[in-house]
mmCIF file of C-alpha atoms (C1' of nucleotides) in Angstrom:
data_model
loop_
_atom_site.group_PDB
_atom_site.id
_atom_site.type_symbol
_atom_site.label_atom_id
_atom_site.label_comp_id
_atom_site.label_asym_id
_atom_site.label_seq_id
_atom_site.Cartn_x
_atom_site.Cartn_y
_atom_site.Cartn_z
ATOM 1 C CA UNK A 1 -27.957 -24.750 -21.805
ATOM 2 C CA UNK A 2 -25.518 -25.352 -18.982
ATOM 3 C CA UNK A 3 -25.930 -21.886 -17.606
ATOM 4 C CA UNK A 4 -29.690 -22.273 -17.570
ATOM 5 C CA UNK A 5 -29.299 -25.447 -15.556
ATOM 6 C CA UNK A 6 -26.956 -23.561 -13.259
ATOM 7 C CA UNK A 7 -29.538 -20.848 -12.832
ATOM 8 C CA UNK A 8 -32.277 -23.278 -12.004
ATOM 9 C CA UNK A 9 -29.978 -24.990 -9.551
ATOM 10 C CA UNK A 10 -29.464 -21.716 -7.754
ATOM 11 C CA UNK A 11 -33.147 -21.024 -7.752
ATOM 12 C CA UNK A 12 -33.721 -24.388 -6.156
ATOM 13 C CA UNK A 13 -31.018 -24.113 -3.547
ATOM 14 C CA UNK A 14 -32.117 -20.617 -2.597
ATOM 15 C CA UNK A 15 -35.232 -22.306 -1.268
ATOM 16 C CA UNK A 16 -33.220 -25.239 0.073
ATOM 17 C CA UNK A 17 -34.239 -27.671 -2.609
ATOM 18 C CA UNK A 18 -31.636 -29.855 -4.257
ATOM 19 C CA UNK A 19 -31.017 -30.452 -7.910
ATOM 20 C CA UNK A 20 -30.941 -34.210 -7.703
ATOM 21 C CA UNK A 21 -29.929 -36.303 -10.729
ATOM 22 C CA UNK A 22 -33.586 -37.070 -11.417
ATOM 23 C CA UNK A 23 -34.537 -33.434 -11.269
ATOM 24 C CA UNK A 24 -31.649 -32.469 -13.481
ATOM 25 C CA UNK A 25 -32.564 -35.118 -16.043
ATOM 26 C CA UNK A 26 -36.110 -33.793 -16.047
ATOM 27 C CA UNK A 27 -35.013 -30.223 -16.518
ATOM 28 C CA UNK A 28 -32.719 -31.282 -19.357
ATOM 29 C CA UNK A 29 -35.573 -32.966 -21.146
ATOM 30 C CA UNK A 30 -37.613 -29.813 -20.804
ATOM 31 C CA UNK A 31 -34.763 -27.716 -22.163
ATOM 32 C CA UNK A 32 -34.308 -30.035 -25.108
ATOM 33 C CA UNK A 33 -37.985 -29.808 -25.968
ATOM 34 C CA UNK A 34 -38.733 -26.190 -25.390
ATOM 35 C CA UNK A 35 -40.856 -25.973 -28.489
ATOM 36 C CA UNK A 36 -43.063 -28.899 -27.631
ATOM 37 C CA UNK A 37 -45.774 -29.023 -25.049
ATOM 38 C CA UNK A 38 -45.014 -32.169 -23.208
ATOM 39 C CA UNK A 39 -47.373 -33.968 -20.913
ATOM 40 C CA UNK A 40 -46.072 -35.504 -17.704
ATOM 41 C CA UNK A 41 -46.172 -38.865 -19.417
ATOM 42 C CA UNK A 42 -44.153 -37.533 -22.366
ATOM 43 C CA UNK A 43 -41.551 -36.132 -20.018
ATOM 44 C CA UNK A 44 -41.459 -39.385 -18.130
ATOM 45 C CA UNK A 45 -40.764 -41.439 -21.243
ATOM 46 C CA UNK A 46 -38.032 -39.068 -22.398
ATOM 47 C CA UNK A 47 -36.392 -38.916 -19.007
ATOM 48 C CA UNK A 48 -36.493 -42.691 -18.810
ATOM 49 C CA UNK A 49 -34.132 -42.841 -21.803
ATOM 50 C CA UNK A 50 -31.468 -41.094 -19.763
ATOM 51 C CA UNK A 51 -32.351 -42.357 -16.346
ATOM 52 C CA UNK A 52 -34.308 -45.596 -16.653
ATOM 53 C CA UNK A 53 -34.805 -46.040 -12.934
ATOM 54 C CA UNK A 54 -36.854 -42.901 -12.545
ATOM 55 C CA UNK A 55 -40.475 -43.240 -11.478
ATOM 56 C CA UNK A 56 -43.471 -41.439 -12.878
ATOM 57 C CA UNK A 57 -44.327 -40.056 -9.468
ATOM 58 C CA UNK A 58 -40.954 -38.356 -9.253
ATOM 59 C CA UNK A 59 -41.540 -36.693 -12.595
ATOM 60 C CA UNK A 60 -44.881 -35.419 -11.359
ATOM 61 C CA UNK A 61 -43.307 -34.190 -8.155
ATOM 62 C CA UNK A 62 -40.513 -32.462 -10.023
ATOM 63 C CA UNK A 63 -42.867 -30.775 -12.463
ATOM 64 C CA UNK A 64 -45.002 -29.637 -9.573
ATOM 65 C CA UNK A 65 -41.951 -28.188 -7.870
ATOM 66 C CA UNK A 66 -40.736 -26.430 -11.001
ATOM 67 C CA UNK A 67 -44.198 -25.078 -11.460
ATOM 68 C CA UNK A 68 -44.206 -23.537 -8.003
ATOM 69 C CA UNK A 69 -40.845 -21.941 -8.696
ATOM 70 C CA UNK A 70 -42.269 -20.579 -11.930
ATOM 71 C CA UNK A 71 -39.594 -22.326 -13.935
ATOM 72 C CA UNK A 72 -42.301 -24.045 -15.934
ATOM 73 C CA UNK A 73 -45.915 -23.191 -16.602
ATOM 74 C CA UNK A 74 -48.607 -25.793 -16.367
ATOM 75 C CA UNK A 75 -51.171 -25.542 -19.126
ATOM 76 C CA UNK A 76 -54.236 -27.326 -20.176
ATOM 77 C CA UNK A 77 -55.581 -27.355 -23.691
ATOM 78 C CA UNK A 78 -58.834 -29.035 -22.822
ATOM 79 C CA UNK A 79 -57.917 -32.632 -23.459
ATOM 80 C CA UNK A 80 -57.656 -34.049 -19.970
ATOM 81 C CA UNK A 81 -53.869 -33.712 -19.806
ATOM 82 C CA UNK A 82 -51.644 -31.108 -18.201
ATOM 83 C CA UNK A 83 -48.736 -29.913 -20.253
ATOM 84 C CA UNK A 84 -45.573 -28.274 -19.048
ATOM 85 C CA UNK A 85 -43.860 -25.379 -20.698
ATOM 86 C CA UNK A 86 -40.462 -23.917 -19.865
ATOM 87 C CA UNK A 87 -40.805 -20.247 -19.136
ATOM 88 C CA UNK A 88 -38.492 -18.279 -21.380
ATOM 89 C CA UNK A 89 -35.588 -16.448 -19.783
ATOM 90 C CA UNK A 90 -36.764 -13.248 -18.205
ATOM 91 C CA UNK A 91 -40.323 -13.668 -19.396
ATOM 92 C CA UNK A 92 -42.663 -12.374 -16.790
ATOM 93 C CA UNK A 93 -45.742 -13.498 -18.572
ATOM 94 C CA UNK A 94 -47.055 -16.642 -19.913
ATOM 95 C CA UNK A 95 -46.805 -16.800 -23.679
ATOM 96 C CA UNK A 96 -49.780 -17.270 -25.946
ATOM 97 C CA UNK A 97 -50.763 -20.317 -27.947
ATOM 98 C CA UNK A 98 -52.346 -21.028 -31.288
ATOM 99 C CA UNK A 99 -54.075 -24.383 -31.247
ATOM 100 C CA UNK A 100 -55.127 -25.802 -34.603
ATOM 101 C CA UNK A 101 -58.489 -27.507 -34.432
ATOM 102 C CA UNK A 102 -57.685 -29.545 -37.540
ATOM 103 C CA UNK A 103 -54.310 -31.086 -36.822
ATOM 104 C CA UNK A 104 -53.911 -30.315 -33.137
ATOM 105 C CA UNK A 105 -50.591 -28.542 -33.568
ATOM 106 C CA UNK A 106 -49.675 -25.878 -31.047
ATOM 107 C CA UNK A 107 -47.657 -22.816 -31.912
ATOM 108 C CA UNK A 108 -46.253 -20.390 -29.430
ATOM 109 C CA UNK A 109 -46.348 -16.648 -29.615
ATOM 110 C CA UNK A 110 -43.636 -14.995 -27.622
ATOM 111 C CA UNK A 111 -44.695 -11.407 -28.038
ATOM 112 C CA UNK A 112 -46.978 -10.080 -25.384
ATOM 113 C CA UNK A 113 -50.016 -8.863 -27.263
ATOM 114 C CA UNK A 114 -52.051 -8.079 -24.203
ATOM 115 C CA UNK A 115 -50.486 -4.902 -22.864
ATOM 116 C CA UNK A 116 -53.400 -2.719 -23.835
ATOM 117 C CA UNK A 117 -56.007 -5.226 -22.828
ATOM 118 C CA UNK A 118 -54.429 -5.637 -19.413
ATOM 119 C CA UNK A 119 -54.453 -1.925 -18.877
ATOM 120 C CA UNK A 120 -58.157 -1.865 -19.658
ATOM 121 C CA UNK A 121 -58.910 -4.695 -17.289
ATOM 122 C CA UNK A 122 -56.845 -3.071 -14.601
ATOM 123 C CA UNK A 123 -58.670 0.247 -14.737
ATOM 124 C CA UNK A 124 -62.141 -0.757 -15.801
ATOM 125 C CA UNK A 125 -62.580 -3.751 -13.483
ATOM 126 C CA UNK A 126 -60.142 -2.762 -10.732
ATOM 127 C CA UNK A 127 -58.483 -6.115 -11.148
ATOM 128 C CA UNK A 128 -54.777 -6.324 -10.417
ATOM 129 C CA UNK A 129 -53.499 -8.518 -13.227
ATOM 130 C CA UNK A 130 -50.629 -10.844 -12.327
ATOM 131 C CA UNK A 131 -50.601 -13.143 -15.306
ATOM 132 C CA UNK A 132 -52.728 -14.374 -18.137
ATOM 133 C CA UNK A 133 -53.565 -17.343 -20.290
ATOM 134 C CA UNK A 134 -54.470 -16.745 -23.891
ATOM 135 C CA UNK A 135 -55.159 -19.463 -26.401
ATOM 136 C CA UNK A 136 -56.584 -19.071 -29.858
ATOM 137 C CA UNK A 137 -58.439 -21.917 -31.466
ATOM 138 C CA UNK A 138 -58.521 -21.945 -35.228
ATOM 139 C CA UNK A 139 -56.906 -23.269 -38.365
ATOM 140 C CA UNK A 140 -53.158 -23.120 -38.883
ATOM 141 C CA UNK A 141 -51.556 -22.015 -42.117
ATOM 142 C CA UNK A 142 -50.777 -25.542 -43.244
ATOM 143 C CA UNK A 143 -54.285 -26.861 -42.688
ATOM 144 C CA UNK A 144 -55.759 -23.887 -44.524
ATOM 145 C CA UNK A 145 -53.733 -24.881 -47.567
ATOM 146 C CA UNK A 146 -54.745 -28.508 -47.334
ATOM 147 C CA UNK A 147 -58.449 -27.837 -46.982
ATOM 148 C CA UNK A 148 -58.441 -25.361 -49.850
ATOM 149 C CA UNK A 149 -56.954 -28.105 -52.025
ATOM 150 C CA UNK A 150 -59.566 -30.600 -50.916
ATOM 151 C CA UNK A 151 -62.378 -28.183 -51.625
ATOM 152 C CA UNK A 152 -61.270 -27.354 -55.113
ATOM 153 C CA UNK B 1 -86.053 -17.919 -19.244
ATOM 154 C CA UNK B 2 -88.805 -19.886 -20.946
ATOM 155 C CA UNK B 3 -87.975 -18.517 -24.354
ATOM 156 C CA UNK B 4 -84.354 -19.462 -23.935
ATOM 157 C CA UNK B 5 -85.411 -22.996 -23.138
ATOM 158 C CA UNK B 6 -87.638 -22.873 -26.191
ATOM 159 C CA UNK B 7 -84.734 -21.733 -28.298
ATOM 160 C CA UNK B 8 -82.473 -24.490 -27.051
ATOM 161 C CA UNK B 9 -85.231 -26.993 -27.684
ATOM 162 C CA UNK B 10 -85.397 -25.865 -31.289
ATOM 163 C CA UNK B 11 -81.665 -26.041 -31.608
ATOM 164 C CA UNK B 12 -81.763 -29.599 -30.355
ATOM 165 C CA UNK B 13 -84.618 -30.752 -32.530
ATOM 166 C CA UNK B 14 -83.070 -29.169 -35.601
ATOM 167 C CA UNK B 15 -80.399 -31.811 -35.238
ATOM 168 C CA UNK B 16 -82.941 -34.441 -34.212
ATOM 169 C CA UNK B 17 -82.101 -34.437 -30.563
ATOM 170 C CA UNK B 18 -84.858 -34.347 -27.958
ATOM 171 C CA UNK B 19 -85.223 -32.104 -24.968
ATOM 172 C CA UNK B 20 -85.917 -34.844 -22.477
ATOM 173 C CA UNK B 21 -86.961 -34.027 -18.908
ATOM 174 C CA UNK B 22 -83.417 -34.707 -17.712
ATOM 175 C CA UNK B 23 -81.920 -32.441 -20.326
ATOM 176 C CA UNK B 24 -84.408 -29.728 -19.567
ATOM 177 C CA UNK B 25 -83.688 -29.953 -15.845
ATOM 178 C CA UNK B 26 -79.994 -29.651 -16.589
ATOM 179 C CA UNK B 27 -80.480 -26.631 -18.819
ATOM 180 C CA UNK B 28 -82.627 -24.988 -16.160
ATOM 181 C CA UNK B 29 -79.916 -25.425 -13.581
ATOM 182 C CA UNK B 30 -77.447 -23.817 -15.933
ATOM 183 C CA UNK B 31 -79.791 -20.910 -16.581
ATOM 184 C CA UNK B 32 -80.339 -20.381 -12.874
ATOM 185 C CA UNK B 33 -76.603 -20.279 -12.265
ATOM 186 C CA UNK B 34 -75.366 -18.300 -15.211
ATOM 187 C CA UNK B 35 -72.958 -16.356 -13.066
ATOM 188 C CA UNK B 36 -71.332 -19.371 -11.516
ATOM 189 C CA UNK B 37 -68.919 -21.744 -13.141
ATOM 190 C CA UNK B 38 -70.323 -25.077 -12.239
ATOM 191 C CA UNK B 39 -68.479 -28.342 -12.514
ATOM 192 C CA UNK B 40 -70.302 -31.420 -13.757
ATOM 193 C CA UNK B 41 -70.550 -32.584 -10.174
ATOM 194 C CA UNK B 42 -72.059 -29.246 -9.112
ATOM 195 C CA UNK B 43 -74.627 -29.453 -11.883
ATOM 196 C CA UNK B 44 -75.399 -33.020 -10.941
ATOM 197 C CA UNK B 45 -76.119 -32.147 -7.323
ATOM 198 C CA UNK B 46 -78.318 -29.218 -8.290
ATOM 199 C CA UNK B 47 -80.232 -31.195 -10.888
ATOM 200 C CA UNK B 48 -80.733 -33.969 -8.367
ATOM 201 C CA UNK B 49 -82.793 -31.583 -6.236
ATOM 202 C CA UNK B 50 -85.343 -31.311 -9.032
ATOM 203 C CA UNK B 51 -84.993 -34.740 -10.552
ATOM 204 C CA UNK B 52 -83.561 -37.126 -7.955
ATOM 205 C CA UNK B 53 -83.469 -40.110 -10.287
ATOM 206 C CA UNK B 54 -80.990 -38.541 -12.663
ATOM 207 C CA UNK B 55 -77.603 -40.175 -13.007
ATOM 208 C CA UNK B 56 -74.246 -38.475 -13.142
ATOM 209 C CA UNK B 57 -73.512 -40.022 -16.511
ATOM 210 C CA UNK B 58 -76.580 -38.390 -17.997
ATOM 211 C CA UNK B 59 -75.427 -35.020 -16.758
ATOM 212 C CA UNK B 60 -72.049 -35.579 -18.393
ATOM 213 C CA UNK B 61 -73.699 -36.690 -21.615
ATOM 214 C CA UNK B 62 -76.010 -33.692 -21.602
ATOM 215 C CA UNK B 63 -73.207 -31.246 -20.947
ATOM 216 C CA UNK B 64 -71.191 -32.845 -23.706
ATOM 217 C CA UNK B 65 -74.119 -32.487 -26.077
ATOM 218 C CA UNK B 66 -74.752 -28.869 -25.132
ATOM 219 C CA UNK B 67 -71.096 -28.228 -25.600
ATOM 220 C CA UNK B 68 -71.172 -29.564 -29.148
ATOM 221 C CA UNK B 69 -74.154 -27.387 -29.923
ATOM 222 C CA UNK B 70 -72.240 -24.434 -28.520
ATOM 223 C CA UNK B 71 -74.955 -23.770 -26.006
ATOM 224 C CA UNK B 72 -72.377 -24.053 -23.260
ATOM 225 C CA UNK B 73 -68.626 -23.655 -23.212
ATOM 226 C CA UNK B 74 -66.406 -26.086 -21.403
ATOM 227 C CA UNK B 75 -63.602 -24.409 -19.519
ATOM 228 C CA UNK B 76 -60.766 -25.432 -17.375
ATOM 229 C CA UNK B 77 -59.153 -23.203 -14.811
ATOM 230 C CA UNK B 78 -56.279 -25.529 -14.085
ATOM 231 C CA UNK B 79 -57.671 -27.419 -11.132
ATOM 232 C CA UNK B 80 -58.439 -30.794 -12.641
ATOM 233 C CA UNK B 81 -62.134 -30.031 -13.172
ATOM 234 C CA UNK B 82 -64.080 -29.003 -16.245
ATOM 235 C CA UNK B 83 -66.567 -26.240 -15.771
ATOM 236 C CA UNK B 84 -69.521 -25.396 -17.924
ATOM 237 C CA UNK B 85 -70.613 -21.930 -18.855
ATOM 238 C CA UNK B 86 -73.785 -20.917 -20.650
ATOM 239 C CA UNK B 87 -72.952 -18.954 -23.750
ATOM 240 C CA UNK B 88 -74.729 -15.611 -23.709
ATOM 241 C CA UNK B 89 -77.420 -14.976 -26.295
ATOM 242 C CA UNK B 90 -75.888 -14.149 -29.616
ATOM 243 C CA UNK B 91 -72.323 -14.255 -28.340
ATOM 244 C CA UNK B 92 -70.071 -15.654 -30.986
ATOM 245 C CA UNK B 93 -67.039 -15.740 -28.812
ATOM 246 C CA UNK B 94 -66.127 -17.162 -25.547
ATOM 247 C CA UNK B 95 -66.124 -14.547 -22.839
ATOM 248 C CA UNK B 96 -63.100 -13.751 -20.742
ATOM 249 C CA UNK B 97 -62.480 -14.524 -17.109
ATOM 250 C CA UNK B 98 -60.791 -12.864 -14.178
ATOM 251 C CA UNK B 99 -59.626 -15.438 -11.662
ATOM 252 C CA UNK B 100 -58.590 -14.167 -8.253
ATOM 253 C CA UNK B 101 -55.550 -15.991 -6.926
ATOM 254 C CA UNK B 102 -56.435 -14.997 -3.368
ATOM 255 C CA UNK B 103 -60.056 -16.010 -2.981
ATOM 256 C CA UNK B 104 -60.594 -18.073 -6.113
ATOM 257 C CA UNK B 105 -63.551 -16.035 -7.311
ATOM 258 C CA UNK B 106 -64.198 -15.901 -11.031
ATOM 259 C CA UNK B 107 -65.641 -12.867 -12.761
ATOM 260 C CA UNK B 108 -66.814 -12.775 -16.322
ATOM 261 C CA UNK B 109 -66.114 -10.130 -18.881
ATOM 262 C CA UNK B 110 -68.663 -9.989 -21.628
ATOM 263 C CA UNK B 111 -67.010 -7.451 -23.865
ATOM 264 C CA UNK B 112 -64.739 -8.848 -26.494
ATOM 265 C CA UNK B 113 -61.415 -7.168 -25.869
ATOM 266 C CA UNK B 114 -59.501 -9.165 -28.411
ATOM 267 C CA UNK B 115 -60.636 -7.737 -31.722
ATOM 268 C CA UNK B 116 -57.342 -6.020 -32.428
ATOM 269 C CA UNK B 117 -55.248 -8.872 -31.152
ATOM 270 C CA UNK B 118 -57.093 -11.359 -33.315
ATOM 271 C CA UNK B 119 -56.505 -9.223 -36.367
ATOM 272 C CA UNK B 120 -52.797 -9.223 -35.604
ATOM 273 C CA UNK B 121 -52.675 -12.982 -35.154
ATOM 274 C CA UNK B 122 -54.633 -13.480 -38.328
ATOM 275 C CA UNK B 123 -52.283 -11.439 -40.486
ATOM 276 C CA UNK B 124 -48.947 -11.912 -38.803
ATOM 277 C CA UNK B 125 -49.151 -15.663 -38.207
ATOM 278 C CA UNK B 126 -51.596 -16.570 -40.979
ATOM 279 C CA UNK B 127 -53.740 -18.264 -38.405
ATOM 280 C CA UNK B 128 -57.464 -18.341 -39.004
ATOM 281 C CA UNK B 129 -58.893 -17.592 -35.589
ATOM 282 C CA UNK B 130 -62.157 -19.340 -34.732
ATOM 283 C CA UNK B 131 -62.364 -18.732 -31.027
ATOM 284 C CA UNK B 132 -60.268 -17.868 -28.030
ATOM 285 C CA UNK B 133 -59.778 -18.473 -24.368
ATOM 286 C CA UNK B 134 -58.548 -15.632 -22.237
ATOM 287 C CA UNK B 135 -58.122 -15.775 -18.506
ATOM 288 C CA UNK B 136 -56.422 -13.257 -16.293
ATOM 289 C CA UNK B 137 -54.943 -14.323 -13.016
ATOM 290 C CA UNK B 138 -54.592 -11.656 -10.388
ATOM 291 C CA UNK B 139 -56.170 -10.035 -7.360
ATOM 292 C CA UNK B 140 -59.797 -8.965 -7.376
ATOM 293 C CA UNK B 141 -60.962 -5.628 -6.051
ATOM 294 C CA UNK B 142 -62.213 -7.068 -2.791
ATOM 295 C CA UNK B 143 -59.007 -8.926 -1.989
ATOM 296 C CA UNK B 144 -56.958 -5.826 -2.754
ATOM 297 C CA UNK B 145 -58.904 -3.983 -0.086
ATOM 298 C CA UNK B 146 -58.489 -6.772 2.438
ATOM 299 C CA UNK B 147 -54.761 -7.125 1.959
ATOM 300 C CA UNK B 148 -54.197 -3.377 2.147
ATOM 301 C CA UNK B 149 -55.942 -3.451 5.528
ATOM 302 C CA UNK B 150 -53.805 -6.354 6.733
ATOM 303 C CA UNK B 151 -50.619 -4.642 5.667
ATOM 304 C CA UNK B 152 -51.376 -1.377 7.415
ATOM 305 C "C1'" DC C 1 -28.221 -39.950 12.368
ATOM 306 C "C1'" DT C 2 -31.323 -37.257 10.136
ATOM 307 C "C1'" DC C 3 -34.147 -35.880 6.775
ATOM 308 C "C1'" DA C 4 -35.224 -34.751 2.157
ATOM 309 C "C1'" DC C 5 -35.857 -37.486 -1.957
ATOM 310 C "C1'" DT C 6 -37.018 -41.522 -4.376
ATOM 311 C "C1'" DG C 7 -39.507 -45.725 -6.554
ATOM 312 C "C1'" DC C 8 -43.229 -48.568 -6.340
ATOM 313 C "C1'" DA C 9 -47.831 -49.811 -5.791
ATOM 314 C "C1'" DA C 10 -52.133 -48.649 -4.203
ATOM 315 C "C1'" DA C 11 -55.502 -45.134 -3.866
ATOM 316 C "C1'" DT C 12 -58.101 -41.256 -5.640
ATOM 317 C "C1'" DC C 13 -60.771 -38.447 -8.559
ATOM 318 C "C1'" DG C 14 -62.987 -36.790 -12.691
ATOM 319 C "C1'" DT C 15 -64.844 -38.643 -16.660
ATOM 320 C "C1'" DT C 16 -66.305 -42.291 -19.990
ATOM 321 C "C1'" DT C 17 -68.322 -46.598 -21.377
ATOM 322 C "C1'" DG C 18 -70.971 -51.121 -21.628
ATOM 323 C "C1'" DC C 19 -75.123 -52.835 -21.039
ATOM 324 C "C1'" DA C 20 -79.769 -53.904 -19.933
ATOM 325 C "C1'" DT C 21 -84.010 -51.248 -19.402
ATOM 326 C "C1'" DG C 22 -87.657 -47.865 -20.514
ATOM 327 C "C1'" DG C 23 -89.980 -44.592 -23.409
ATOM 328 C "C1'" DT C 24 -91.249 -42.625 -28.144
ATOM 329 C "C1'" DT C 25 -92.513 -42.861 -32.639
ATOM 330 C "C1'" DA D 1 -90.209 -53.195 -33.905
ATOM 331 C "C1'" DA D 2 -86.436 -49.713 -34.205
ATOM 332 C "C1'" DC D 3 -84.133 -46.438 -31.775
ATOM 333 C "C1'" DC D 4 -82.721 -42.917 -28.763
ATOM 334 C "C1'" DA D 5 -81.933 -41.852 -24.083
ATOM 335 C "C1'" DT D 6 -81.320 -43.292 -19.363
ATOM 336 C "C1'" DG D 7 -79.369 -45.248 -14.831
ATOM 337 C "C1'" DC D 8 -76.158 -48.019 -12.850
ATOM 338 C "C1'" DA D 9 -71.881 -49.978 -12.140
ATOM 339 C "C1'" DA D 10 -67.640 -51.014 -13.931
ATOM 340 C "C1'" DA D 11 -63.723 -49.265 -16.484
ATOM 341 C "C1'" DC D 12 -60.468 -45.815 -17.456
ATOM 342 C "C1'" DG D 13 -56.665 -42.492 -17.456
ATOM 343 C "C1'" DA D 14 -54.292 -38.844 -15.217
ATOM 344 C "C1'" DT D 15 -52.530 -37.542 -10.986
ATOM 345 C "C1'" DT D 16 -51.581 -38.143 -5.946
ATOM 346 C "C1'" DT D 17 -50.301 -40.470 -1.846
ATOM 347 C "C1'" DG D 18 -48.457 -43.894 1.693
ATOM 348 C "C1'" DC D 19 -44.651 -46.096 2.770
ATOM 349 C "C1'" DA D 20 -40.364 -48.323 3.111
ATOM 350 C "C1'" DG D 21 -35.725 -47.825 1.285
ATOM 351 C "C1'" DT D 22 -31.735 -44.856 -0.020
ATOM 352 C "C1'" DG D 23 -28.266 -41.447 0.037
ATOM 353 C "C1'" DA D 24 -26.267 -36.964 0.873
ATOM 354 C "C1'" DG D 25 -24.860 -33.708 4.541
#
DNA sequence: CTCACTGCAAATCGTTTGCATGGTT
DNA sequence: AACCATGCAAACGATTTGCAGTGAG
């Protein structure tokens, strides 16, 4: 935890940005909720618990900044809200997501399943792939169980 | 063209919706711009050329309806705008996209490259895949050429 | 003293909704 | 007459911006 903060601090200062208390509080919230997919509003409310004076605009500005530095990834699951996801240590690619159309839960897949596909795209369409976004829509294990009960 | 309109008309009436003049004009615009990825605003402006009385709200309502019927897919490339994409005839899956980070162009890939990956997700995570969204971010062929010129 | 950073409120932008009207059946 | 669909304007929610105040270097 602390060393990840330290790392982010260095990343910031290398581009002459400061890790202000507000920014640190925001980063800490993100670290404590790595599994979730928080919206800016979510982050704001959580940060407010630690630093009540913080403003929503600052949270937006911080998330924007972290996004530029590729510390977080900004995603969009189609509801009109942006969500922010800590990039895992050393991950060079965005991870994949499984979105359940029944309960709305979101699961992350860390493995990169797209190696082959990227190679195909690269050669067949002469497209130099830098990153990707992959989301599956479907029914999660839990909801499959529930609906099979209902239907029996 | 006409037979696709006819088909959509049938699809609508099978669920007791009507293909009103406004809806037809909207569908025609989408058909004439299959390659593009129009936002609701874009569609609105184009429809207005044919049917000046149409309101923006109607365009939104029509696109929403077509989206439910799976005639179009609603996508989001991360700028805060929804875009609407005609589903190809008989396609059961969403097609993939190549977004160029240099010039912003968007290219479509019709082939479904995810068959294997879906099988993996299905078995390994017990997730029943219904559909997917796959977007690659990178540099398109044209921009690769340009930047290699600049750098030489 | 300077300048990046902040909080607040107002502004913006895409999208949705309420409502009165018009057209079909 | 009942009802779906429309246009318009107002409402809405997420995000951005202008600006004056603050604090670290």
